[in-house]
Tab-separated table of C-alpha atoms in Angstrom:
chain	number	residue	atom	x	y	z
A	1	MET	CA	35.943	-30.442	10.806
A	2	ALA	CA	32.600	-29.249	9.697
A	3	SER	CA	32.912	-24.680	10.017
A	4	ILE	CA	30.590	-23.743	12.785
A	5	PRO	CA	27.929	-21.457	11.938
A	6	VAL	CA	28.140	-17.618	12.884
A	7	ILE	CA	25.412	-16.264	14.145
A	8	GLN	CA	25.313	-12.174	13.797
A	9	THR	CA	23.291	-10.529	16.050
A	10	SER	CA	22.388	-6.755	16.146
A	11	SER	CA	20.461	-5.308	19.297
A	12	GLU	CA	19.619	-2.184	17.383
A	13	PHE	CA	17.363	-4.372	15.528
A	14	ARG	CA	15.813	-5.696	18.464
A	15	GLU	CA	15.775	-2.588	20.100
A	16	THR	CA	13.630	-1.086	17.005
A	17	PHE	CA	11.363	-3.931	16.315
A	18	ILE	CA	10.600	-3.442	20.068
A	19	ASP	CA	9.629	0.359	19.282
A	20	ARG	CA	7.633	-0.385	16.079
A	21	GLY	CA	5.567	-2.547	18.078
A	22	GLY	CA	6.923	-6.351	18.488
A	23	GLU	CA	7.597	-6.194	22.533
A	24	ASN	CA	5.759	-9.476	22.802
A	25	ALA	CA	7.746	-11.339	21.006
A	26	ALA	CA	10.297	-11.782	24.482
A	27	ARG	CA	6.886	-13.872	25.873
A	28	CYS	CA	7.347	-16.238	23.745
A	29	TYR	CA	8.745	-19.937	24.877
A	30	GLN	CA	9.005	-21.383	21.701
A	31	CYS	CA	6.081	-24.012	22.244
A	32	ALA	CA	4.869	-24.276	18.021
A	33	THR	CA	0.932	-23.861	18.736
A	34	CYS	CA	1.255	-20.425	16.325
A	35	SER	CA	2.825	-22.851	13.480
A	36	SER	CA	0.564	-25.745	14.558
A	37	VAL	CA	-2.560	-23.972	13.659
A	38	CYS	CA	-1.152	-22.094	10.509
A	39	GLU	CA	-2.954	-23.289	7.635
A	40	LEU	CA	-1.078	-20.836	5.001
A	41	ALA	CA	2.583	-22.044	6.225
A	42	PRO	CA	3.542	-24.261	4.368
A	43	ALA	CA	5.135	-28.031	6.306
A	44	ASN	CA	8.667	-27.951	4.540
A	45	ALA	CA	8.951	-24.618	6.476
A	46	PRO	CA	6.089	-23.816	9.119
A	47	PHE	CA	5.942	-20.092	10.644
A	48	PRO	CA	5.489	-17.350	12.649
A	49	ARG	CA	7.806	-20.092	15.788
A	50	ARG	CA	10.576	-19.360	14.104
A	51	GLN	CA	10.118	-15.708	12.996
A	52	VAL	CA	9.167	-15.259	16.031
A	53	LEU	CA	12.414	-16.904	17.483
A	54	TRP	CA	14.686	-14.918	15.065
A	55	ALA	CA	13.243	-11.395	16.094
A	56	GLN	CA	13.518	-12.349	19.804
A	57	TRP	CA	17.224	-12.805	18.971
A	58	GLY	CA	17.958	-10.717	16.600
A	59	LEU	CA	18.474	-12.098	13.401
A	60	GLU	CA	17.683	-9.296	11.789
A	61	ASP	CA	19.831	-10.866	8.001
A	62	ARG	CA	17.373	-13.527	8.410
A	63	LEU	CA	14.540	-12.476	9.157
A	64	ILE	CA	14.755	-10.288	5.976
A	65	SER	CA	15.561	-12.930	3.546
A	66	ASP	CA	12.581	-15.271	4.450
A	67	ALA	CA	9.965	-15.596	2.782
A	68	GLY	CA	7.640	-16.315	5.951
A	69	PRO	CA	7.064	-13.390	7.244
A	70	TRP	CA	4.492	-12.438	3.380
A	71	LEU	CA	3.435	-15.922	3.017
A	72	CYS	CA	1.168	-15.139	6.685
A	73	HIS	CA	-2.061	-12.798	5.692
A	74	GLN	CA	-2.365	-12.336	9.867
A	75	CYS	CA	-5.389	-14.502	10.063
A	76	ASN	CA	-4.718	-14.205	13.362
A	77	ASP	CA	-5.685	-17.331	14.263
A	78	CYS	CA	-2.188	-17.924	15.808
A	79	SER	CA	-2.666	-15.274	18.094
A	80	VAL	CA	-6.584	-16.097	19.703
A	81	ARG	CA	-4.285	-19.650	20.458
A	82	CYS	CA	-1.303	-18.342	21.951
A	83	PRO	CA	-0.880	-19.497	24.984
A	84	ARG	CA	0.919	-17.168	26.133
A	85	GLU	CA	-0.382	-13.841	24.448
A	86	VAL	CA	2.115	-12.903	22.543
A	87	ASN	CA	-0.127	-12.472	19.455
A	88	PRO	CA	2.192	-13.198	16.633
A	89	GLY	CA	0.300	-12.799	13.691
A	90	ASP	CA	0.996	-8.573	15.769
A	91	ILE	CA	5.055	-10.166	15.521
A	92	MET	CA	4.490	-11.042	12.280
A	93	ALA	CA	3.334	-7.818	10.953
A	94	SER	CA	6.408	-6.270	12.072
A	95	ILE	CA	8.411	-7.718	10.815
A	96	ARG	CA	6.851	-7.114	7.188
A	97	ALA	CA	7.370	-3.207	8.385
A	98	MET	CA	11.102	-3.920	9.323
A	99	VAL	CA	11.764	-5.649	6.331
A	100	VAL	CA	10.157	-3.179	4.552
A	101	GLU	CA	12.351	-0.506	6.402
A	102	ARG	CA	16.192	-2.545	5.748
A	103	LEU	CA	15.626	-3.070	2.448
A	104	ALA	CA	14.344	0.822	1.194
A	105	THR	CA	15.580	2.548	-1.457
A	106	PRO	CA	16.574	5.522	-0.247
A	107	ARG	CA	17.522	3.895	3.061
A	108	PHE	CA	16.147	7.298	5.397
A	109	LEU	CA	13.030	7.289	3.663
A	110	GLY	CA	11.844	4.505	4.593
A	111	SER	CA	13.110	5.077	8.571
A	112	LEU	CA	11.256	8.074	8.023
A	113	VAL	CA	7.739	6.372	7.276
A	114	GLY	CA	9.090	3.783	9.585
A	115	ASN	CA	8.584	5.762	12.333
A	116	VAL	CA	5.433	7.494	11.674
A	117	ARG	CA	4.860	7.911	15.139
A	118	LYS	CA	6.520	10.927	15.547
A	119	THR	CA	7.741	11.741	11.836
A	120	TRP	CA	3.801	11.678	9.711
A	121	PRO	CA	3.260	16.165	10.458
A	122	LEU	CA	6.483	16.025	7.525
A	123	LEU	CA	4.814	13.719	6.218
A	124	LEU	CA	1.570	15.147	5.684
A	125	LEU	CA	3.213	18.729	5.818
A	126	GLY	CA	5.777	18.171	3.709
A	127	PRO	CA	3.590	17.464	0.157
A	128	LEU	CA	0.738	20.587	1.163
A	129	PHE	CA	3.297	22.895	1.426
A	130	TYR	CA	4.872	22.334	-1.757
A	131	TRP	CA	1.421	22.737	-3.859
A	132	LEU	CA	1.224	25.735	-1.627
A	133	ILE	CA	4.697	27.057	-3.416
A	134	LEU	CA	4.216	25.901	-6.640
A	135	LEU	CA	0.754	27.251	-7.155
A	136	GLY	CA	2.393	30.499	-5.166
A	137	ALA	CA	5.195	30.469	-7.197
A	138	THR	CA	3.498	30.179	-10.379
A	139	GLY	CA	0.187	31.986	-9.971
A	140	VAL	CA	-3.456	31.175	-7.667
A	141	HIS	CA	-6.796	31.403	-9.977
A	142	ILE	CA	-9.712	30.258	-8.186
A	143	PRO	CA	-12.291	29.773	-11.192
A	144	GLY	CA	-15.008	31.273	-11.207
A	145	VAL	CA	-19.024	29.140	-11.774
A	146	ASP	CA	-19.172	29.469	-15.734
A	147	SER	CA	-22.793	28.992	-16.294
A	148	ALA	CA	-22.483	27.526	-20.140
A	149	LEU	CA	-21.598	23.725	-19.161
A	150	SER	CA	-24.469	21.683	-18.818
A	151	SER	CA	-25.211	20.574	-15.229
A	152	LEU	CA	-23.367	16.855	-16.203
A	153	ASP	CA	-19.979	18.780	-16.901
A	154	GLY	CA	-20.036	20.420	-12.914
A	155	ARG	CA	-20.006	24.180	-12.537
A	156	PHE	CA	-16.289	24.653	-12.801
A	157	HIS	CA	-13.009	23.161	-13.587
A	158	TYR	CA	-9.992	22.488	-11.464
A	159	GLU	CA	-7.802	22.867	-14.700
A	160	HIS	CA	-8.295	26.258	-13.865
A	161	PHE	CA	-6.955	26.116	-10.128
A	162	VAL	CA	-4.231	23.428	-10.701
A	163	PRO	CA	-2.858	23.580	-14.229
A	164	HIS	CA	-2.792	19.429	-16.043
A	165	THR	CA	0.776	20.369	-16.514
A	166	LEU	CA	1.840	20.919	-12.746
A	167	ILE	CA	0.598	17.299	-11.874
A	168	TYR	CA	1.846	15.234	-15.246
A	169	LEU	CA	4.783	17.149	-13.709
A	170	THR	CA	4.512	16.255	-9.976
A	171	TYR	CA	2.926	12.867	-10.377
A	172	PHE	CA	4.861	11.711	-13.147
A	173	THR	CA	7.694	12.145	-11.711
A	174	ALA	CA	6.468	11.283	-8.545
A	175	THR	CA	5.631	7.658	-10.247
A	176	PHE	CA	8.580	7.531	-12.351
A	177	PHE	CA	10.891	7.635	-8.353
A	178	VAL	CA	8.402	4.682	-7.039
A	179	LEU	CA	9.248	2.271	-9.450
A	180	ILE	CA	12.739	2.926	-9.520
A	181	ALA	CA	12.613	2.287	-5.735
A	182	MET	CA	10.781	-0.371	-5.940
A	183	TRP	CA	12.318	-2.397	-8.511
A	184	SER	CA	15.297	-1.865	-6.220
A	185	SER	CA	13.433	-3.149	-3.106
A	186	GLY	CA	12.116	-6.023	-5.085
A	187	SER	CA	15.534	-6.279	-6.790
A	188	ARG	CA	17.678	-6.814	-2.774
A	189	TYR	CA	14.561	-9.096	-1.444
A	190	TRP	CA	14.842	-11.429	-4.878
A	191	LYS	CA	18.325	-11.667	-4.854
A	192	LEU	CA	18.046	-12.666	-0.594
A	193	LEU	CA	15.638	-15.346	-1.321
A	194	GLY	CA	17.596	-16.979	-3.623
A	195	ALA	CA	20.632	-16.804	-2.043
A	196	ASN	CA	18.794	-18.251	0.960
A	197	GLN	CA	16.946	-21.466	-0.768
A	198	PRO	CA	17.844	-22.240	-3.896
A	199	ARG	CA	14.816	-21.582	-7.093
A	200	SER	CA	15.020	-24.113	-10.428
A	201	GLY	CA	12.851	-22.320	-12.907
A	202	SER	CA	11.919	-19.452	-14.524
A	203	LEU	CA	10.479	-16.080	-12.347
A	204	LEU	CA	7.618	-15.868	-15.060
A	205	SER	CA	6.236	-19.357	-14.886
A	206	ALA	CA	6.164	-18.777	-10.674
A	207	LEU	CA	4.789	-15.016	-10.838
A	208	VAL	CA	1.377	-15.015	-12.842
A	209	PRO	CA	0.339	-17.927	-10.480
A	210	ALA	CA	1.647	-15.426	-7.491
A	211	ALA	CA	-0.155	-11.975	-9.306
A	212	LEU	CA	-3.582	-14.042	-9.885
A	213	ASP	CA	-3.547	-15.130	-5.934
A	214	VAL	CA	-2.852	-11.451	-5.020
A	215	ALA	CA	-5.651	-10.155	-7.273
A	216	THR	CA	-7.930	-12.507	-5.768
A	217	HIS	CA	-7.079	-13.054	-2.666
A	218	LYS	CA	-7.519	-16.463	-2.327
A	219	LYS	CA	-4.774	-18.031	0.072
A	220	PHE	CA	-6.866	-16.033	2.740
A	221	SER	CA	-9.848	-18.747	2.107
A	222	SER	CA	-7.474	-20.843	3.907
A	223	CYS	CA	-7.815	-18.547	6.992
A	224	GLU	CA	-9.561	-20.592	9.424
A	225	ARG	CA	-11.629	-17.236	11.094
A	226	GLY	CA	-10.360	-14.030	10.229
A	227	VAL	CA	-11.437	-13.997	6.439
A	228	PRO	CA	-14.304	-11.734	6.953
A	229	LYS	CA	-12.656	-8.987	8.799
A	230	ARG	CA	-9.407	-8.541	6.480
A	231	ARG	CA	-10.078	-10.371	3.221
A	232	TRP	CA	-12.736	-7.137	1.387
A	233	GLY	CA	-11.431	-4.309	2.497
A	234	HIS	CA	-8.301	-4.968	1.730
A	235	PHE	CA	-9.511	-6.587	-1.522
A	236	LEU	CA	-12.033	-3.727	-2.755
A	237	VAL	CA	-8.642	-1.177	-1.734
A	238	MET	CA	-6.311	-2.315	-3.829
A	239	TRP	CA	-9.389	-2.792	-7.023
A	240	GLY	CA	-10.050	0.375	-6.083
A	241	PHE	CA	-7.106	1.756	-6.680
A	242	VAL	CA	-6.029	0.395	-9.675
A	243	GLY	CA	-9.554	1.537	-11.066
A	244	ALA	CA	-9.234	5.015	-9.868
A	245	ALA	CA	-5.341	5.006	-11.570
A	246	VAL	CA	-6.464	3.112	-14.766
A	247	THR	CA	-9.281	6.221	-15.036
A	248	SER	CA	-5.819	8.806	-14.603
A	249	GLY	CA	-4.660	7.272	-17.454
A	250	PHE	CA	-7.282	7.637	-19.668
A	251	ALA	CA	-7.984	10.971	-19.000
A	252	VAL	CA	-5.063	11.827	-20.303
A	253	VAL	CA	-5.232	9.547	-23.147
A	254	TYR	CA	-8.925	12.193	-23.889
A	255	LEU	CA	-7.113	15.095	-23.188
A	256	TYR	CA	-5.231	14.503	-25.310
A	257	LYS	CA	-6.608	12.564	-28.241
A	258	ASP	CA	-6.079	15.059	-30.724
A	259	THR	CA	-1.726	14.607	-29.933
A	260	ILE	CA	0.862	12.139	-32.199
A	261	PHE	CA	0.739	9.632	-29.409
A	262	PHE	CA	-3.505	9.286	-30.144
A	263	SER	CA	-5.158	11.060	-32.496
A	264	TRP	CA	-4.829	7.044	-34.360
A	265	LEU	CA	-7.136	5.880	-31.400
A	266	ASN	CA	-10.126	9.083	-33.252
A	267	LEU	CA	-11.477	8.676	-30.170
A	268	GLY	CA	-14.298	10.693	-29.876
A	269	PHE	CA	-14.389	12.955	-27.284
A	270	THR	CA	-12.406	15.266	-25.675
A	271	TYR	CA	-11.275	15.369	-22.349
A	272	PRO	CA	-13.247	16.603	-19.395
A	273	VAL	CA	-15.260	13.545	-20.550
A	274	PRO	CA	-19.512	13.478	-19.933
A	275	ILE	CA	-20.552	12.228	-16.884
A	276	THR	CA	-22.112	9.859	-18.582
A	277	HIS	CA	-19.297	8.789	-20.434
A	278	TRP	CA	-17.439	4.769	-19.524
A	279	VAL	CA	-14.729	6.296	-18.458
A	280	LYS	CA	-16.414	8.346	-15.758
A	281	TRP	CA	-18.736	4.736	-15.162
A	282	LEU	CA	-14.838	3.356	-14.389
A	283	GLY	CA	-13.869	6.113	-12.424
A	284	ASN	CA	-16.970	6.818	-9.932
A	285	ILE	CA	-16.922	2.462	-9.784
A	286	SER	CA	-13.619	2.684	-8.031
A	287	ALA	CA	-14.641	4.742	-5.843
A	288	VAL	CA	-17.115	3.541	-4.495
A	289	MET	CA	-15.753	0.157	-4.132
A	290	LEU	CA	-12.990	2.647	-2.541
A	291	VAL	CA	-15.360	4.276	-0.145
A	292	PHE	CA	-16.738	0.106	1.094
A	293	GLY	CA	-13.151	-0.867	1.555
A	294	GLY	CA	-11.940	2.277	3.401
A	295	LEU	CA	-15.221	1.634	6.353
A	296	LEU	CA	-15.178	-2.029	5.873
A	297	LEU	CA	-11.030	-1.243	6.369
A	298	TRP	CA	-11.500	1.788	9.183
A	299	LEU	CA	-14.084	-0.920	11.145
A	300	ASN	CA	-12.701	-3.251	11.797
A	301	ARG	CA	-9.340	-1.632	13.340
A	302	ARG	CA	-12.140	-0.096	15.614
A	303	ILE	CA	-12.127	-3.262	17.162
A	304	THR	CA	-10.349	-3.307	20.487
A	305	GLY	CA	-9.503	-6.169	22.707
A	306	ASP	CA	-9.925	-8.843	19.394
A	307	LYS	CA	-7.214	-10.937	18.584
A	308	LEU	CA	-8.828	-11.985	15.239
A	309	VAL	CA	-7.978	-7.789	14.248
A	310	GLY	CA	-4.583	-7.495	15.745
A	311	THR	CA	-3.421	-4.645	17.002
A	312	THR	CA	-3.472	-0.880	15.352
A	313	THR	CA	0.386	0.412	15.828
A	314	ALA	CA	1.363	4.271	14.641
A	315	PHE	CA	2.541	2.307	11.011
A	316	ASP	CA	-1.252	0.543	10.580
A	317	ARG	CA	-2.553	3.991	11.708
A	318	PHE	CA	-0.982	6.048	9.237
A	319	PHE	CA	-1.617	4.416	6.182
A	320	LEU	CA	-5.331	4.111	6.966
A	321	TRP	CA	-5.830	7.532	7.298
A	322	VAL	CA	-3.704	8.401	4.197
A	323	VAL	CA	-6.088	6.116	2.006
A	324	LEU	CA	-8.862	7.342	3.837
A	325	GLY	CA	-8.551	11.042	3.625
A	326	VAL	CA	-7.518	10.147	-0.517
A	327	ILE	CA	-11.029	8.246	-1.181
A	328	GLY	CA	-12.619	11.120	1.295
A	329	THR	CA	-11.200	14.347	-0.055
A	330	GLY	CA	-11.428	12.600	-3.233
A	331	VAL	CA	-14.705	11.889	-3.204
A	332	ALA	CA	-15.513	15.927	-2.190
A	333	THR	CA	-13.376	16.993	-5.115
A	334	GLU	CA	-15.643	15.558	-7.293
A	335	VAL	CA	-19.203	16.175	-6.089
A	336	PHE	CA	-18.385	19.490	-4.519
A	337	ARG	CA	-18.558	20.801	-8.507
A	338	PHE	CA	-22.282	19.574	-8.850
A	339	VAL	CA	-22.741	21.686	-5.558
A	340	PRO	CA	-24.206	25.461	-5.087
A	341	ILE	CA	-20.803	25.568	-2.812
A	342	PRO	CA	-17.763	28.298	-3.121
A	343	PRO	CA	-15.809	27.591	-5.579
A	344	ILE	CA	-12.584	27.977	-3.219
A	345	ALA	CA	-13.784	26.009	-0.790
A	346	ALA	CA	-13.531	23.208	-3.296
A	347	CYS	CA	-10.777	24.069	-4.676
A	348	SER	CA	-9.416	24.559	-0.768
A	349	ILE	CA	-10.156	20.785	-0.341
A	350	TYR	CA	-8.818	20.106	-4.088
A	351	LEU	CA	-5.810	20.995	-2.699
A	352	VAL	CA	-5.990	18.740	0.468
A	353	HIS	CA	-6.527	16.139	-2.139
A	354	LEU	CA	-3.935	17.077	-4.159
A	355	SER	CA	-0.872	16.816	-1.248
A	356	ILE	CA	-2.950	14.126	0.222
A	357	VAL	CA	-2.435	11.704	-2.569
A	358	LEU	CA	1.556	12.769	-3.233
A	359	THR	CA	1.757	12.226	0.312
A	360	LEU	CA	-0.084	8.819	-0.308
A	361	PHE	CA	2.728	8.103	-4.110
A	362	LEU	CA	5.780	9.134	-2.313
A	363	THR	CA	5.735	6.443	1.420
A	364	LEU	CA	4.315	3.650	-1.221
A	365	PRO	CA	7.219	1.981	-1.570
A	366	TYR	CA	7.749	2.108	2.628
A	367	SER	CA	3.951	1.676	3.185
A	368	LYS	CA	1.694	-0.987	2.840
A	369	PHE	CA	1.139	-0.472	-0.833
A	370	ALA	CA	5.129	-2.164	-0.794
A	371	HIS	CA	3.085	-5.486	-0.106
A	372	ILE	CA	2.095	-5.856	-3.163
A	373	VAL	CA	5.464	-5.902	-4.607
A	374	TYR	CA	6.964	-8.774	-1.207
A	375	ARG	CA	4.644	-11.002	-0.888
A	376	THR	CA	3.959	-11.948	-4.849
A	377	LEU	CA	8.101	-12.535	-5.083
A	378	ALA	CA	8.252	-14.837	-2.124
A	379	MET	CA	5.371	-15.978	-3.265
A	380	ALA	CA	6.706	-16.243	-6.898
A	381	HIS	CA	9.392	-17.759	-4.898
A	382	GLU	CA	7.533	-20.452	-2.914
A	383	ARG	CA	6.277	-21.870	-6.162
A	384	LEU	CA	10.574	-22.380	-7.241
A	385	THR	CA	11.484	-24.165	-4.462
A	386	VAL	CA	9.213	-26.039	-3.262
A	387	ASP	CA	10.778	-29.494	-5.441
A	388	ASN	CA	14.274	-28.915	-4.066
A	389	THR	CA	13.278	-29.197	-0.361
């Protein structure tokens, strides 16, 4: 006699899902218009109809082990055509946020970021207090204007205000934590995907083309009408942060060019490198990409009532403002070294910048940056399961 499958629902998940922006799921009467019009949904596993159904029932286990929410790029063509105004694109966004929260390592930090509507003061002020306490304990020195510096080198260096050792101690530790957290969550998600649907082939063979799709935002080109509103803002911000990270890495190399680790490179310049150096050019180009990308995202989110944009939740809003805060204070920090304002004012902006960057780092495994990991794994999983269905 065939066994009867057991469906485990979660009322707690349903209540949390509604609180995170999924209240419209209850309107759905499963007409499947959304799945029919989606250009990205695979024929063997169309979405978002079944994900909306699972959310209605509170089937948490199915949602967190499903690739569908991450194959969705929220083109919102489905939301435009939904006869019940369920806005399936927004539902899928809420599901992704819930998956990130449920698979978070450690779990309480995922809940802290997921409930950002109430916890945002802690997430923003905590890193600021950290830097104030650290600088207070080690001594605060406001640099003066150095007349020996050329016009291309700025008027002073922030190193005299926050020593590099404190920055390395803080951000290397934060980076190590982020890598462990994202590895743990990504590994759990990959195992859940495999348990839900068998795979054939190696992860590496599917990971490379999936990563290329993510890097180029290729899937957005399949969207019918929502492409310009989402693709290029995300693309510029992503690569702007990549460029900023590479710039920071090379800054460390030039700072310690005479040590045993980097002396073999025979680098000609020492840190800080002149503004005409290619590392500075890379940093400034990355800053321009971040500014334009962040501006596109902000302008897009300011449009109200457009279903192609979607609903802006507290989770979206916090992420966007943190990104804009990092961009704005980062640009101001660089500019204020060259304009005639009191160094204490520039150092104050620099302190705020360091605080927001630390917020960005510590929330990275639980914010929309985590989408890079989950989406890449879901796209790789899709490639490995095509022949098994």
